[in-house]
């Protein structure tokens, strides 16, 4: 299943937007981010405990904007790869949501499954 989740010019660098996507036959929350002008999207599920990363709604970036942070135990993920570089799930990665640009829209594809769940 694919879904238009934003306009290409909707998010400025440092901004994020949540959306729903089908994952393994289940609708899950995901988020789109603009990191240095590049768009990436991930399922909103920490690789430590399977829960959302944001406590404050739609607040994913660290204050300095360099990492995506899990609010529960403070894990740091690289925005451009989803890889966890500090915290309990270190070495694991967020589940990437594939994106395509079509007619000025950002189209999200269903991600695959979590590797070890
Ligand atoms: S739930 Fe995310 S670091 Fe523990």
PDB file of C-alpha atoms and ligand atoms in Angstrom:
ATOM      1  CA  UNK A   1       0.000   0.000   0.000  1.00  0.00           C
ATOM      2  CA  UNK A   2       1.291   3.458  -0.843  1.00  0.00           C
ATOM      3  CA  UNK A   3       0.145   6.762   0.470  1.00  0.00           C
ATOM      4  CA  UNK A   4       0.876  10.439  -0.190  1.00  0.00           C
ATOM      5  CA  UNK A   5       2.035  11.732   3.177  1.00  0.00           C
ATOM      6  CA  UNK A   6       3.185  15.298   2.475  1.00  0.00           C
ATOM      7  CA  UNK A   7       4.008  17.829  -0.196  1.00  0.00           C
ATOM      8  CA  UNK A   8       7.694  17.907  -1.103  1.00  0.00           C
ATOM      9  CA  UNK A   9       8.024  21.479   0.212  1.00  0.00           C
ATOM     10  CA  UNK A  10       5.966  20.951   3.340  1.00  0.00           C
ATOM     11  CA  UNK A  11       8.746  20.312   5.856  1.00  0.00           C
ATOM     12  CA  UNK A  12      11.626  22.691   6.469  1.00  0.00           C
ATOM     13  CA  UNK A  13      14.930  21.233   7.703  1.00  0.00           C
ATOM     14  CA  UNK A  14      14.495  20.061  11.284  1.00  0.00           C
ATOM     15  CA  UNK A  15      10.769  19.489  10.942  1.00  0.00           C
ATOM     16  CA  UNK A  16       8.873  16.214  11.221  1.00  0.00           C
ATOM     17  CA  UNK A  17       5.400  14.944  10.423  1.00  0.00           C
ATOM     18  CA  UNK A  18       3.585  11.832  11.597  1.00  0.00           C
ATOM     19  CA  UNK A  19       1.458   9.624   9.354  1.00  0.00           C
ATOM     20  CA  UNK A  20      -0.052   6.144   9.274  1.00  0.00           C
ATOM     21  CA  UNK A  21       1.229   3.328   7.066  1.00  0.00           C
ATOM     22  CA  UNK A  22       0.409  -0.313   6.559  1.00  0.00           C
ATOM     23  CA  UNK A  23       3.090  -2.609   7.998  1.00  0.00           C
ATOM     24  CA  UNK A  24       2.596  -6.390   8.006  1.00  0.00           C
ATOM     25  CA  UNK A  25      -1.145  -5.941   7.526  1.00  0.00           C
ATOM     26  CA  UNK A  26      -1.407  -3.585  10.467  1.00  0.00           C
ATOM     27  CA  UNK A  27      -1.712   0.205  10.392  1.00  0.00           C
ATOM     28  CA  UNK A  28       1.192   1.707  12.313  1.00  0.00           C
ATOM     29  CA  UNK A  29       2.412   5.199  13.059  1.00  0.00           C
ATOM     30  CA  UNK A  30       5.409   6.483  11.155  1.00  0.00           C
ATOM     31  CA  UNK A  31       7.153   9.826  10.811  1.00  0.00           C
ATOM     32  CA  UNK A  32       8.679  11.833   8.016  1.00  0.00           C
ATOM     33  CA  UNK A  33      11.661  14.052   8.747  1.00  0.00           C
ATOM     34  CA  UNK A  34      13.660  16.669   6.924  1.00  0.00           C
ATOM     35  CA  UNK A  35      17.329  16.384   7.831  1.00  0.00           C
ATOM     36  CA  UNK A  36      19.513  18.927   6.089  1.00  0.00           C
ATOM     37  CA  UNK A  37      17.082  19.152   3.175  1.00  0.00           C
ATOM     38  CA  UNK A  38      16.714  15.383   2.705  1.00  0.00           C
ATOM     39  CA  UNK A  39      13.523  13.527   3.505  1.00  0.00           C
ATOM     40  CA  UNK A  40      13.544  10.211   5.363  1.00  0.00           C
ATOM     41  CA  UNK A  41      10.763   8.255   7.063  1.00  0.00           C
ATOM     42  CA  UNK A  42      10.685   5.556   9.734  1.00  0.00           C
ATOM     43  CA  UNK A  43       8.112   3.562  11.660  1.00  0.00           C
ATOM     44  CA  UNK A  44       7.605   5.271  15.009  1.00  0.00           C
ATOM     45  CA  UNK A  45       8.753   2.347  17.106  1.00  0.00           C
ATOM     46  CA  UNK A  46      11.897   2.249  19.213  1.00  0.00           C
ATOM     47  CA  UNK A  47      14.186  -0.773  18.731  1.00  0.00           C
ATOM     48  CA  UNK A  48      14.620  -1.132  22.478  1.00  0.00           C
ATOM     49  CA  UNK A  49      11.043  -1.452  23.728  1.00  0.00           C
ATOM     50  CA  UNK A  50       8.466  -1.377  20.919  1.00  0.00           C
ATOM     51  CA  UNK A  51       6.927   1.976  21.713  1.00  0.00           C
ATOM     52  CA  UNK A  52       6.707   5.393  20.067  1.00  0.00           C
ATOM     53  CA  UNK A  53       9.772   7.629  20.176  1.00  0.00           C
ATOM     54  CA  UNK A  54       7.995  10.909  20.918  1.00  0.00           C
ATOM     55  CA  UNK A  55       6.543  11.804  24.310  1.00  0.00           C
ATOM     56  CA  UNK A  56       5.784  15.307  23.191  1.00  0.00           C
ATOM     57  CA  UNK A  57       3.632  14.904  20.095  1.00  0.00           C
ATOM     58  CA  UNK A  58       5.736  15.039  16.904  1.00  0.00           C
ATOM     59  CA  UNK A  59       8.934  15.897  18.822  1.00  0.00           C
ATOM     60  CA  UNK A  60      11.630  13.591  17.402  1.00  0.00           C
ATOM     61  CA  UNK A  61      14.824  15.596  16.987  1.00  0.00           C
ATOM     62  CA  UNK A  62      17.316  16.341  19.744  1.00  0.00           C
ATOM     63  CA  UNK A  63      17.613  20.008  20.614  1.00  0.00           C
ATOM     64  CA  UNK A  64      20.652  20.428  18.359  1.00  0.00           C
ATOM     65  CA  UNK A  65      18.797  18.715  15.495  1.00  0.00           C
ATOM     66  CA  UNK A  66      21.543  16.141  14.902  1.00  0.00           C
ATOM     67  CA  UNK A  67      19.751  13.013  16.097  1.00  0.00           C
ATOM     68  CA  UNK A  68      16.358  11.438  16.460  1.00  0.00           C
ATOM     69  CA  UNK A  69      15.873  10.643  20.124  1.00  0.00           C
ATOM     70  CA  UNK A  70      13.680   8.141  21.915  1.00  0.00           C
ATOM     71  CA  UNK A  71      12.009   9.957  24.794  1.00  0.00           C
ATOM     72  CA  UNK A  72      11.745   6.855  26.989  1.00  0.00           C
ATOM     73  CA  UNK A  73      15.387   5.914  27.635  1.00  0.00           C
ATOM     74  CA  UNK A  74      17.146   8.494  25.495  1.00  0.00           C
ATOM     75  CA  UNK A  75      18.435   6.360  22.593  1.00  0.00           C
ATOM     76  CA  UNK A  76      20.007   8.367  19.750  1.00  0.00           C
ATOM     77  CA  UNK A  77      19.326   7.425  16.132  1.00  0.00           C
ATOM     78  CA  UNK A  78      20.960   8.868  13.034  1.00  0.00           C
ATOM     79  CA  UNK A  79      18.278  10.746  11.060  1.00  0.00           C
ATOM     80  CA  UNK A  80      19.771   9.772   7.693  1.00  0.00           C
ATOM     81  CA  UNK A  81      20.116   6.020   8.318  1.00  0.00           C
ATOM     82  CA  UNK A  82      17.919   5.237  11.337  1.00  0.00           C
ATOM     83  CA  UNK A  83      20.844   3.506  13.022  1.00  0.00           C
ATOM     84  CA  UNK A  84      20.980   3.729  16.800  1.00  0.00           C
ATOM     85  CA  UNK A  85      24.366   5.107  17.881  1.00  0.00           C
ATOM     86  CA  UNK A  86      23.796   5.511  21.637  1.00  0.00           C
ATOM     87  CA  UNK A  87      21.441   3.991  24.161  1.00  0.00           C
ATOM     88  CA  UNK A  88      19.999   0.526  24.845  1.00  0.00           C
ATOM     89  CA  UNK A  89      19.205  -0.480  21.222  1.00  0.00           C
ATOM     90  CA  UNK A  90      22.698   0.552  20.013  1.00  0.00           C
ATOM     91  CA  UNK A  91      23.520  -1.019  16.646  1.00  0.00           C
ATOM     92  CA  UNK A  92      19.896  -1.647  15.717  1.00  0.00           C
ATOM     93  CA  UNK A  93      18.035   0.539  13.266  1.00  0.00           C
ATOM     94  CA  UNK A  94      14.617   2.053  12.990  1.00  0.00           C
ATOM     95  CA  UNK A  95      12.460   0.452  10.316  1.00  0.00           C
ATOM     96  CA  UNK A  96      12.724   2.617   7.227  1.00  0.00           C
ATOM     97  CA  UNK A  97       9.634   3.599   5.256  1.00  0.00           C
ATOM     98  CA  UNK A  98      10.587   3.816   1.558  1.00  0.00           C
ATOM     99  CA  UNK A  99       9.754   7.177  -0.030  1.00  0.00           C
ATOM    100  CA  UNK A 100       9.251   8.348  -3.611  1.00  0.00           C
ATOM    101  CA  UNK A 101       8.555  11.788  -4.988  1.00  0.00           C
ATOM    102  CA  UNK A 102       5.651  12.001  -7.425  1.00  0.00           C
ATOM    103  CA  UNK A 103       4.053  15.164  -8.791  1.00  0.00           C
ATOM    104  CA  UNK A 104       5.220  17.294  -5.868  1.00  0.00           C
ATOM    105  CA  UNK A 105       4.025  14.763  -3.318  1.00  0.00           C
ATOM    106  CA  UNK A 106       5.968  12.512  -0.973  1.00  0.00           C
ATOM    107  CA  UNK A 107       4.708   8.958  -1.424  1.00  0.00           C
ATOM    108  CA  UNK A 108       5.379   6.404   1.314  1.00  0.00           C
ATOM    109  CA  UNK A 109       5.484   2.657   0.608  1.00  0.00           C
ATOM    110  CA  UNK A 110       4.729  -0.033   3.142  1.00  0.00           C
ATOM    111  CA  UNK A 111       7.897  -0.985   5.009  1.00  0.00           C
ATOM    112  CA  UNK A 112       8.967  -4.577   5.419  1.00  0.00           C
ATOM    113  CA  UNK A 113       8.885  -6.379   8.738  1.00  0.00           C
ATOM    114  CA  UNK A 114      11.020  -5.741  11.780  1.00  0.00           C
ATOM    115  CA  UNK A 115      13.997  -8.111  11.460  1.00  0.00           C
ATOM    116  CA  UNK A 116      13.745  -9.783  14.861  1.00  0.00           C
ATOM    117  CA  UNK A 117      10.131  -9.426  15.883  1.00  0.00           C
TER     118      UNK A 117
HETATM  119  S1  LIG B   1      12.242   2.509  24.644  1.00  0.00           S
HETATM  120 FE1  LIG B   1      13.534   3.708  23.392  1.00  0.00          FE
HETATM  121  S2  LIG B   1      15.428   3.681  24.394  1.00  0.00           S
HETATM  122 FE2  LIG B   1      14.175   2.411  25.646  1.00  0.00          FE
END
